[in-house]
Short mmCIF file of C-alpha atoms in Angstrom, two decimals:
data_model
loop_
_atom_site.label_atom_id
_atom_site.label_comp_id
_atom_site.label_asym_id
_atom_site.label_seq_id
_atom_site.Cartn_x
_atom_site.Cartn_y
_atom_site.Cartn_z
CA MET A 23 184.20 -97.81 -64.33
CA LYS A 24 186.92 -96.10 -62.34
CA GLU A 25 187.78 -93.94 -65.35
CA VAL A 26 184.16 -92.76 -65.57
CA TYR A 27 184.15 -91.97 -61.83
CA TYR A 28 187.36 -89.97 -61.98
CA CYS A 29 186.14 -88.13 -65.06
CA CYS A 30 182.91 -87.10 -63.29
CA ALA A 31 184.87 -86.04 -60.22
CA ILE A 32 187.13 -83.80 -62.29
CA ILE A 33 184.16 -82.21 -64.08
CA LEU A 34 182.43 -81.58 -60.73
CA CYS A 35 185.53 -79.90 -59.30
CA LEU A 36 185.89 -77.70 -62.35
CA PHE A 37 182.32 -76.51 -62.46
CA LEU A 38 181.35 -76.43 -58.76
CA PRO A 39 182.34 -72.73 -58.39
CA TYR A 40 179.83 -71.86 -61.11
CA VAL A 41 176.87 -73.78 -59.68
CA CYS A 42 175.81 -70.73 -57.67
CA ASP A 43 175.99 -68.47 -60.72
CA ALA A 44 174.03 -70.91 -62.83
CA TYR A 45 171.26 -70.75 -60.27
CA PHE A 46 170.47 -67.25 -61.48
CA THR A 47 168.48 -68.72 -64.33
CA SER A 48 166.00 -70.15 -61.85
CA ASP A 49 163.23 -68.09 -60.29
CA ALA A 50 163.53 -70.22 -57.16
CA SER A 51 167.19 -69.35 -56.72
CA GLN A 52 168.77 -67.00 -54.24
CA SER A 53 170.47 -65.28 -57.21
CA CYS A 54 172.76 -62.45 -56.13
CA PHE A 55 172.49 -63.49 -52.50
CA CYS A 56 174.34 -66.80 -52.79
CA LYS A 57 177.61 -64.84 -52.40
CA LEU A 58 176.26 -62.09 -50.15
CA GLU A 59 177.27 -63.61 -46.83
CA GLY A 60 180.12 -63.69 -44.36
CA GLN A 61 182.38 -60.84 -43.31
CA ILE A 62 182.05 -57.41 -44.93
CA ASP A 63 185.27 -56.33 -46.62
CA ASP A 64 187.51 -54.00 -44.59
CA CYS A 65 185.19 -54.38 -41.59
CA SER A 66 184.88 -56.77 -38.65
CA CYS A 67 181.19 -57.46 -39.11
CA ASN A 68 179.05 -60.01 -40.95
CA VAL A 69 176.25 -59.39 -43.45
CA ASP A 70 173.73 -61.33 -41.35
CA THR A 71 174.52 -59.21 -38.30
CA VAL A 72 173.80 -55.99 -40.21
CA ASP A 73 170.63 -57.43 -41.76
CA HIS A 74 169.12 -58.29 -38.39
CA PHE A 75 170.27 -55.09 -36.67
CA ASN A 76 168.98 -52.85 -39.45
CA ASN A 77 165.71 -54.56 -40.28
CA MET A 78 164.66 -55.17 -36.69
CA LYS A 79 165.98 -52.07 -34.88
CA ILE A 80 167.13 -49.27 -37.18
CA PHE A 81 164.78 -49.27 -40.17
CA PRO A 82 161.48 -48.96 -38.21
CA ARG A 83 162.86 -46.08 -36.14
CA LEU A 84 164.20 -44.22 -39.17
CA GLN A 85 160.94 -44.59 -41.08
CA SER A 86 159.14 -42.74 -38.32
CA LEU A 87 161.87 -40.17 -37.64
CA LEU A 88 162.40 -39.11 -41.26
CA SER A 89 158.71 -38.30 -41.69
CA ALA A 90 159.08 -35.50 -39.11
CA ASP A 91 159.09 -31.93 -40.44
CA TYR A 92 162.69 -31.29 -39.42
CA PHE A 93 163.96 -34.05 -41.69
CA ARG A 94 161.40 -34.06 -44.51
CA PHE A 95 162.11 -30.48 -45.64
CA TYR A 96 165.47 -30.30 -47.40
CA LYS A 97 166.92 -27.04 -48.69
CA VAL A 98 168.63 -27.55 -52.05
CA ASN A 99 169.54 -25.66 -55.22
CA LEU A 100 168.40 -27.65 -58.26
CA LYS A 101 169.08 -24.78 -60.70
CA ARG A 102 172.87 -24.86 -60.77
CA ASP A 103 174.37 -25.42 -64.20
CA CYS A 104 176.81 -28.24 -64.81
CA PRO A 105 180.33 -26.74 -64.62
CA PHE A 106 181.97 -29.58 -66.56
CA TRP A 107 179.92 -29.99 -69.74
CA THR A 108 176.77 -28.73 -71.41
CA ASP A 109 174.01 -31.17 -70.62
CA ASP A 110 171.67 -31.42 -73.58
CA SER A 111 169.90 -34.53 -72.30
CA ARG A 112 167.41 -33.12 -69.84
CA CYS A 113 164.78 -35.65 -68.80
CA ALA A 114 161.47 -34.74 -70.43
CA ILE A 115 159.37 -37.34 -68.60
CA ARG A 116 156.94 -35.81 -66.14
CA TYR A 117 158.08 -38.17 -63.38
CA CYS A 118 161.50 -36.48 -63.45
CA ASN A 119 160.07 -33.21 -62.11
CA VAL A 120 160.24 -32.25 -58.46
CA GLN A 121 156.95 -31.10 -57.00
CA ALA A 122 157.18 -27.58 -55.65
CA CYS A 123 156.98 -27.08 -51.91
CA GLN A 124 154.16 -24.75 -50.84
CA GLU A 125 155.31 -21.84 -48.69
CA GLU A 126 152.58 -22.41 -46.12
CA ASP A 127 153.70 -26.03 -45.66
CA ILE A 128 157.19 -25.08 -44.51
CA PRO A 129 157.42 -24.95 -40.69
CA PRO A 130 157.82 -21.31 -39.55
CA GLY A 131 160.91 -22.16 -37.53
CA LEU A 132 162.77 -23.31 -40.63
CA LYS A 133 161.94 -20.11 -42.49
CA GLN A 134 162.60 -17.54 -39.77
CA TYR A 135 164.62 -18.92 -36.89
CA ASN A 136 168.40 -18.62 -37.12
CA PRO A 137 169.94 -21.29 -34.87
CA SER A 138 173.33 -19.58 -35.05
CA MET A 139 171.85 -16.60 -33.17
CA ASN A 140 172.25 -18.45 -29.89
CA SER A 141 175.95 -19.09 -30.45
CA ILE A 142 176.51 -15.48 -31.62
CA PHE A 143 174.85 -13.85 -28.61
CA GLY A 144 175.70 -16.58 -26.12
CA ASN A 145 172.35 -15.85 -24.50
CA GLN A 146 169.75 -18.58 -23.95
CA ASP A 147 167.09 -16.02 -22.97
CA MET A 148 167.49 -14.09 -26.21
CA SER A 149 167.12 -17.31 -28.22
CA LEU A 150 163.92 -18.08 -26.35
CA ARG A 151 162.53 -14.62 -27.02
CA VAL A 152 163.22 -14.95 -30.74
CA ARG A 153 161.16 -18.14 -30.72
CA GLN A 154 158.35 -16.35 -28.88
CA PHE A 155 158.45 -13.66 -31.55
CA ILE A 156 158.00 -16.30 -34.22
CA ASP A 157 154.97 -17.69 -32.44
CA GLY A 158 153.50 -14.20 -32.10
CA ASN A 159 153.79 -14.18 -28.30
CA GLU A 160 156.22 -11.24 -27.94
CA ASP A 161 155.80 -7.55 -28.55
CA CYS A 162 157.62 -6.76 -31.81
CA GLU A 163 158.99 -3.35 -30.83
CA GLU A 164 160.29 -4.57 -27.48
CA LEU A 165 162.11 -7.50 -29.06
CA GLU A 166 163.55 -5.29 -31.81
CA ALA A 167 164.93 -2.92 -29.19
CA ASP A 168 166.55 -5.80 -27.33
CA LEU A 169 168.06 -7.13 -30.54
CA ASN A 170 169.43 -3.70 -31.44
CA GLU A 171 170.93 -3.42 -27.98
CA GLU A 172 172.64 -6.81 -28.35
CA LEU A 173 173.84 -6.04 -31.86
CA GLY A 174 175.03 -2.58 -30.85
CA TYR A 175 177.03 -4.09 -28.01
CA LEU A 176 178.66 -6.60 -30.33
CA ASN A 177 179.47 -3.98 -32.96
CA THR A 178 181.29 -1.81 -30.44
CA THR A 179 183.43 -4.59 -28.99
CA ILE A 180 184.38 -6.60 -32.10
CA SER A 181 186.82 -4.80 -34.38
CA ALA A 182 186.80 -4.81 -38.17
CA ALA A 183 190.03 -6.81 -38.09
CA ALA A 184 188.32 -9.45 -35.95
CA TYR A 185 185.48 -9.70 -38.46
CA GLU A 186 188.04 -10.28 -41.20
CA GLU A 187 189.49 -13.11 -39.15
CA PHE A 188 186.02 -14.61 -38.69
CA GLU A 189 185.59 -14.62 -42.48
CA LYS A 190 188.93 -16.39 -42.86
CA TRP A 191 187.88 -19.02 -40.31
CA GLN A 192 184.60 -19.57 -42.14
CA ALA A 193 186.39 -19.96 -45.48
CA HIS A 194 188.84 -22.39 -43.89
CA ASP A 195 186.02 -24.49 -42.42
CA ALA A 196 184.35 -24.58 -45.86
CA LEU A 197 187.55 -25.97 -47.35
CA GLU A 198 187.51 -28.73 -44.75
CA ASN A 199 184.03 -29.83 -45.83
CA PHE A 200 183.88 -32.98 -47.94
CA CYS A 201 181.16 -31.63 -50.23
CA GLU A 202 179.39 -28.51 -51.40
CA VAL A 203 176.37 -27.53 -49.29
CA ASP A 204 173.51 -25.58 -50.88
CA GLU A 205 173.11 -22.43 -48.80
CA ASP A 206 172.90 -19.85 -51.63
CA LYS A 207 169.99 -17.60 -52.55
CA ASP A 208 168.63 -20.03 -55.15
CA ALA A 209 168.28 -22.88 -52.65
CA GLN A 210 164.66 -23.78 -51.92
CA TYR A 211 162.92 -26.18 -49.57
CA VAL A 212 161.75 -29.48 -51.03
CA ASP A 213 159.35 -31.86 -49.29
CA LEU A 214 161.09 -35.23 -49.57
CA LEU A 215 157.91 -37.15 -48.77
CA LEU A 216 156.22 -35.63 -51.84
CA ASN A 217 159.20 -36.52 -54.03
CA PRO A 218 160.23 -40.11 -53.21
CA GLU A 219 163.30 -41.63 -54.83
CA ARG A 220 162.28 -44.04 -57.57
CA TYR A 221 162.91 -44.97 -61.20
CA THR A 222 161.80 -42.13 -63.47
CA GLY A 223 163.00 -43.43 -66.84
CA TYR A 224 166.16 -41.29 -66.82
CA LYS A 225 168.92 -43.35 -68.46
CA GLY A 226 171.18 -43.47 -71.51
CA LYS A 227 174.28 -41.45 -72.34
CA SER A 228 173.57 -38.63 -69.89
CA ALA A 229 173.20 -40.96 -66.89
CA HIS A 230 176.20 -43.08 -67.94
CA ARG A 231 178.35 -39.97 -68.32
CA ILE A 232 177.64 -39.07 -64.68
CA TRP A 233 178.80 -42.42 -63.31
CA ASN A 234 181.75 -42.67 -65.71
CA SER A 235 182.95 -39.26 -64.59
CA ILE A 236 182.60 -40.26 -60.95
CA TYR A 237 184.41 -43.58 -61.28
CA LYS A 238 187.04 -42.79 -63.91
CA GLU A 239 187.98 -39.24 -62.96
CA ASN A 240 187.44 -39.10 -59.22
CA CYS A 241 187.84 -42.56 -57.72
CA PHE A 242 191.36 -43.69 -56.85
CA ARG A 243 192.51 -46.49 -59.13
CA PRO A 244 195.15 -49.23 -59.18
CA GLU A 245 198.04 -48.50 -61.49
CA ASN A 246 197.31 -49.15 -65.17
CA HIS A 247 193.60 -49.75 -64.51
CA TYR A 248 191.39 -47.90 -66.98
CA ASP A 249 187.92 -49.46 -66.73
CA ALA A 250 185.16 -47.54 -64.95
CA PHE A 251 184.56 -50.27 -62.36
CA ILE A 252 187.43 -51.77 -60.42
CA GLN A 253 187.29 -55.55 -60.18
CA SER A 254 186.97 -56.69 -56.59
CA ASN A 255 190.12 -58.79 -56.87
CA GLN A 256 192.05 -55.64 -57.84
CA LEU A 257 191.07 -53.53 -54.83
CA ASN A 258 193.85 -54.94 -52.66
CA ARG A 259 196.33 -53.28 -55.01
CA MET A 260 195.33 -50.00 -53.35
CA CYS A 261 195.87 -48.79 -49.79
CA LEU A 262 193.04 -48.89 -47.24
CA GLU A 263 192.06 -45.24 -47.70
CA LYS A 264 191.69 -45.58 -51.47
CA ARG A 265 189.74 -48.81 -51.07
CA VAL A 266 187.41 -47.09 -48.63
CA PHE A 267 186.76 -44.28 -51.12
CA TYR A 268 185.85 -46.74 -53.86
CA ARG A 269 183.64 -48.83 -51.56
CA VAL A 270 181.79 -45.67 -50.48
CA ILE A 271 181.01 -44.69 -54.08
CA SER A 272 180.18 -48.25 -55.10
CA GLY A 273 177.96 -48.68 -52.04
CA MET A 274 176.04 -45.49 -52.83
CA HIS A 275 175.64 -46.62 -56.45
CA ALA A 276 174.33 -50.02 -55.34
CA SER A 277 171.91 -48.39 -52.91
CA ILE A 278 170.52 -46.07 -55.60
CA ASN A 279 170.10 -49.01 -57.99
CA ILE A 280 168.17 -50.96 -55.35
CA HIS A 281 165.83 -47.99 -54.87
CA LEU A 282 165.23 -47.81 -58.61
CA CYS A 283 164.48 -51.54 -58.79
CA SER A 284 162.14 -51.54 -55.79
CA LYS A 285 160.25 -48.43 -56.95
CA TYR A 286 160.28 -49.13 -60.69
CA LEU A 287 157.92 -47.47 -63.16
CA LEU A 288 155.71 -50.40 -64.15
CA SER A 289 153.15 -48.44 -66.17
CA ASP A 290 153.73 -46.82 -69.55
CA LYS A 291 155.61 -43.52 -69.24
CA GLU A 292 152.76 -41.58 -70.84
CA SER A 293 149.91 -43.71 -69.55
CA LEU A 294 146.54 -42.00 -69.39
CA ILE A 295 145.09 -44.84 -67.32
CA SER A 296 147.59 -44.28 -64.50
CA PRO A 297 148.53 -40.58 -64.78
CA GLY A 298 150.31 -40.78 -61.42
CA GLY A 299 152.30 -43.80 -62.54
CA LYS A 300 152.30 -47.36 -61.26
CA TRP A 301 155.34 -48.23 -59.16
CA GLY A 302 156.60 -51.49 -57.72
CA ALA A 303 159.40 -54.05 -57.49
CA ASN A 304 161.02 -55.18 -60.73
CA LEU A 305 162.79 -58.46 -60.04
CA GLU A 306 164.20 -58.84 -63.55
CA GLU A 307 165.74 -55.39 -63.40
CA PHE A 308 167.27 -56.22 -60.03
CA LYS A 309 168.84 -59.39 -61.42
CA ARG A 310 170.11 -57.51 -64.47
CA ARG A 311 171.89 -54.99 -62.26
CA PHE A 312 173.33 -57.42 -59.69
CA SER A 313 173.49 -60.94 -61.10
CA PRO A 314 177.04 -62.32 -61.53
CA LEU A 315 176.04 -63.42 -65.02
CA THR A 316 175.32 -59.85 -66.17
CA THR A 317 177.97 -58.01 -64.13
CA ASP A 318 181.08 -60.11 -64.75
CA ASN A 319 180.62 -61.65 -61.29
CA GLU A 320 180.81 -58.22 -59.60
CA GLY A 321 177.15 -57.68 -58.59
CA PRO A 322 177.42 -59.42 -55.19
CA HIS A 323 180.55 -57.38 -54.40
CA TRP A 324 178.68 -54.17 -55.17
CA LEU A 325 176.01 -55.24 -52.69
CA ARG A 326 178.71 -55.89 -50.08
CA ASN A 327 179.94 -52.33 -50.61
CA LEU A 328 176.44 -51.13 -49.69
CA TYR A 329 176.91 -52.83 -46.32
CA PHE A 330 180.32 -51.23 -45.98
CA LEU A 331 178.89 -47.73 -46.53
CA TYR A 332 176.09 -48.50 -44.07
CA LEU A 333 178.66 -49.32 -41.37
CA LEU A 334 180.66 -46.19 -42.15
CA GLU A 335 177.63 -43.91 -41.76
CA LEU A 336 176.49 -45.84 -38.69
CA ARG A 337 179.86 -45.08 -37.11
CA ALA A 338 179.61 -41.38 -38.02
CA LEU A 339 176.25 -41.12 -36.22
CA ALA A 340 177.70 -42.89 -33.19
CA LYS A 341 180.71 -40.57 -33.14
CA ALA A 342 178.58 -37.41 -33.40
CA ALA A 343 176.02 -38.68 -30.87
CA PRO A 344 177.27 -36.46 -27.98
CA TYR A 345 176.53 -33.44 -30.17
CA LEU A 346 173.37 -34.72 -31.84
CA THR A 347 171.85 -35.82 -28.54
CA HIS A 348 171.72 -32.16 -27.47
CA GLU A 349 170.70 -30.67 -30.81
CA GLU A 350 167.35 -28.82 -30.58
CA PHE A 351 165.93 -29.88 -34.00
CA PHE A 352 163.95 -26.65 -34.00
CA THR A 353 160.95 -26.16 -36.32
CA GLY A 354 158.77 -23.87 -34.19
CA SER A 355 156.46 -26.57 -32.81
CA ASP A 356 157.37 -27.40 -29.22
CA LYS A 357 155.63 -30.78 -29.24
CA ASP A 358 157.03 -31.89 -32.60
CA ASP A 359 160.53 -30.74 -31.67
CA ARG A 360 160.37 -32.59 -28.35
CA ASP A 361 159.17 -35.77 -30.08
CA VAL A 362 162.03 -35.55 -32.61
CA ARG A 363 164.61 -35.02 -29.87
CA ASP A 364 163.31 -38.07 -28.02
CA ALA A 365 163.27 -40.16 -31.21
CA VAL A 366 166.83 -39.13 -32.12
CA ARG A 367 168.11 -40.00 -28.64
CA ASP A 368 166.40 -43.38 -28.86
CA LEU A 369 167.90 -44.06 -32.30
CA LEU A 370 171.39 -42.99 -31.19
CA SER A 371 171.22 -45.21 -28.12
CA VAL A 372 170.40 -48.18 -30.36
CA ILE A 373 173.23 -47.25 -32.72
CA LYS A 374 175.63 -47.05 -29.78
CA SER A 375 174.70 -50.62 -28.82
CA PHE A 376 175.97 -52.02 -32.14
CA PRO A 377 178.97 -54.23 -31.31
CA ASN A 378 181.11 -53.93 -34.46
CA HIS A 379 181.45 -50.31 -35.58
CA PHE A 380 183.68 -49.26 -38.45
CA ASP A 381 187.13 -48.23 -37.15
CA GLU A 382 188.22 -44.98 -38.78
CA SER A 383 191.27 -44.63 -36.52
CA THR A 384 193.28 -46.93 -38.82
CA MET A 385 193.03 -44.45 -41.68
CA PHE A 386 195.19 -41.45 -42.59
CA THR A 387 198.01 -42.31 -40.19
CA GLY A 388 201.59 -41.67 -41.24
CA GLY A 389 202.50 -38.00 -41.18
CA ALA A 390 202.75 -35.70 -44.20
CA GLN A 391 201.92 -38.38 -46.73
CA ALA A 392 198.71 -39.26 -44.87
CA THR A 393 197.75 -35.57 -44.72
CA LYS A 394 198.26 -35.23 -48.44
CA LEU A 395 196.17 -38.34 -49.08
CA LYS A 396 193.36 -36.97 -46.88
CA ASP A 397 193.36 -33.72 -48.86
CA GLU A 398 193.11 -35.70 -52.10
CA PHE A 399 190.34 -37.83 -50.57
CA ARG A 400 188.41 -34.69 -49.62
CA GLN A 401 188.91 -32.96 -52.95
CA HIS A 402 187.83 -35.99 -54.96
CA PHE A 403 184.63 -36.22 -52.97
CA ARG A 404 183.96 -32.49 -53.32
CA ASN A 405 184.27 -32.96 -57.09
CA ILE A 406 181.65 -35.70 -56.96
CA SER A 407 179.29 -33.41 -55.05
CA VAL A 408 179.64 -30.84 -57.87
CA ILE A 409 179.04 -33.51 -60.54
CA MET A 410 175.55 -33.96 -59.07
CA ASP A 411 174.66 -30.61 -60.67
CA CYS A 412 175.15 -32.32 -64.06
CA VAL A 413 172.36 -34.87 -63.54
CA GLY A 414 169.71 -34.33 -66.21
CA CYS A 415 166.72 -35.58 -64.19
CA GLU A 416 165.55 -33.12 -61.54
CA LYS A 417 164.33 -35.78 -59.11
CA CYS A 418 167.48 -37.85 -59.62
CA LYS A 419 169.53 -34.72 -58.96
CA LEU A 420 167.59 -34.07 -55.77
CA TRP A 421 168.31 -37.50 -54.30
CA GLY A 422 171.82 -37.66 -55.70
CA LYS A 423 172.76 -34.38 -54.04
CA LEU A 424 171.12 -35.39 -50.78
CA GLN A 425 172.93 -38.73 -50.56
CA VAL A 426 176.30 -37.31 -51.57
CA GLN A 427 175.96 -34.47 -49.06
CA GLY A 428 174.92 -36.94 -46.37
CA ILE A 429 178.01 -39.05 -47.03
CA GLY A 430 180.08 -35.85 -47.02
CA ALA A 431 178.72 -35.00 -43.56
CA ALA A 432 179.63 -38.51 -42.34
CA LEU A 433 183.17 -38.18 -43.75
CA LYS A 434 183.48 -34.78 -42.10
CA ILE A 435 182.57 -36.29 -38.73
CA LEU A 436 184.96 -39.21 -39.14
CA PHE A 437 187.99 -37.60 -40.73
CA SER A 438 188.04 -33.83 -40.23
CA GLY A 439 189.60 -34.26 -36.78
CA LYS A 440 187.16 -31.80 -35.24
CA PHE A 441 184.81 -34.27 -33.65
CA GLU A 442 187.54 -35.87 -31.57
CA SER A 443 187.09 -33.60 -28.55
CA LEU A 444 183.37 -33.36 -27.87
CA SER A 445 182.29 -32.55 -24.34
CA PRO A 446 181.45 -35.64 -22.28
CA PRO A 447 177.82 -36.70 -21.80
CA GLY A 448 175.81 -35.39 -18.88
CA LEU A 449 175.12 -31.87 -20.08
CA GLN A 450 172.11 -29.99 -18.74
CA PRO A 451 168.95 -29.88 -20.90
CA GLY A 452 169.29 -27.27 -23.62
CA GLN A 453 173.09 -27.33 -23.54
CA LYS A 454 174.99 -28.45 -26.61
CA ALA A 455 178.10 -30.57 -26.69
CA LYS A 456 181.02 -28.38 -27.66
CA SER A 457 183.23 -29.16 -30.62
CA GLN A 458 185.50 -26.96 -32.69
CA PHE A 459 182.56 -26.35 -34.99
CA GLN A 460 178.93 -27.37 -35.35
CA LEU A 461 177.07 -29.14 -38.11
CA GLN A 462 174.73 -26.98 -40.16
CA ARG A 463 171.08 -27.96 -40.30
CA GLY A 464 171.44 -29.07 -43.93
CA GLU A 465 174.26 -31.40 -42.93
CA ILE A 466 172.18 -32.97 -40.16
CA VAL A 467 169.19 -33.42 -42.48
CA THR A 468 171.27 -35.08 -45.19
CA LEU A 469 173.24 -37.18 -42.69
CA PHE A 470 170.07 -38.83 -41.35
CA ASN A 471 168.30 -39.05 -44.71
CA ALA A 472 171.32 -40.56 -46.48
CA PHE A 473 171.60 -43.16 -43.74
CA GLY A 474 167.86 -43.72 -44.13
CA ARG A 475 168.39 -44.48 -47.83
CA LEU A 476 170.99 -47.14 -46.97
CA SER A 477 168.77 -48.60 -44.28
CA ASN A 478 165.91 -48.76 -46.76
CA SER A 479 168.13 -50.49 -49.34
CA ILE A 480 169.14 -53.24 -46.92
CA ASN A 481 165.51 -53.71 -45.95
CA GLU A 482 164.50 -53.89 -49.62
CA LEU A 483 167.10 -56.63 -50.17
CA GLU A 484 165.09 -58.84 -47.85
CA MET A 485 162.04 -58.18 -50.05
CA PHE A 486 163.99 -59.24 -53.15
CA ARG A 487 165.17 -62.39 -51.33
CA LYS A 488 161.55 -63.36 -50.74
CA LEU A 489 160.62 -62.68 -54.36
CA LEU A 490 163.48 -64.85 -55.56
CA ARG A 491 162.46 -67.69 -53.25
CA GLU A 492 158.90 -67.50 -54.55
#
């Protein structure tokens, strides 16, 4: 009898670690979530803490804020050719196409107002008069004369040599960006609300080539590691900075996959019954992408990296809050702009209250070697931003570029070193916090929208938890 007891005990000890994984075969199981708990890697915060903070406080506020005109219209160039290979796998499914933005739908302030004019002239009154011109409340000839006077004054006091220096400064600042920003002549406004991120049917070799190029050619890797994905137990073979880079990319990948599973194309691709497509949660697809049984036990770790990226972007918003609190968020509508400013301040105050922010001060310390590593970090991420032009699905390219650029803006805030000396709070209304440079509108739009995508992913995880319990 004792022999039987000891035998059972040994078998139980051997197989107990796999009990959780075996539960994935049951619809009543918690599947991927049985290991998604406890402290988030390389952070001092728990999964449960982020779940409650996001779902109760952040997600509802972001849903409302991102529907505002300032954030819903994103300027992007979707016509750039892939610089690395010839993509012959363009998505032919109609759901891959981005709906064109009608000119009359774009707020007049986004089309005509140049927010840099205020910093060039250093004149609040002139900025106000330009806005009045846009609204049709100012005499055109009078304003033009005033503008010519201002421009004439500047042209006579700033030498050609000084202008050359300005161009050098601008080029230097561009090099310090962590990603490419679409500000060329082919960039057009896209209404994000008309083009939601969801599964379009784009997959296969073209999609796999994108992710393989990102992981294999641009992510830092442990020595003698050649697989696309780095096993979680191998990450500690790299320094903190290289681990952070991988967790950022893995977290973005996990977030995108959650969006595709929660907004999955359930109807036939060419259905005549549902020409607009039928979209909804696909639980089996979610388990396929994140179950330990189908991901060599890595799915739960990928989900943890989503939480890591969330905390990193949360910290970036908190760090830039003194600047963002005094941003005008100008679209040409006084009421809408005022509402957005109030909503942003409310959101930032909630973000500031979070008790366990990501600590970027522990990274890139150590002299010349740290500086070299930061340059490599930046260049690798810039490469990834360019790879987004190789995506064969137009809608996937849209959301890929937006999320990469949003992460790039967050990395710029955290690691460029130019947001360390913002003016203290308490500025007068209309005044901006001063830093060594300012974020462009496109960077602000992508920063908030990319964080909104992460917030949405964490909220969708709760939906999948409920489906698994049912």
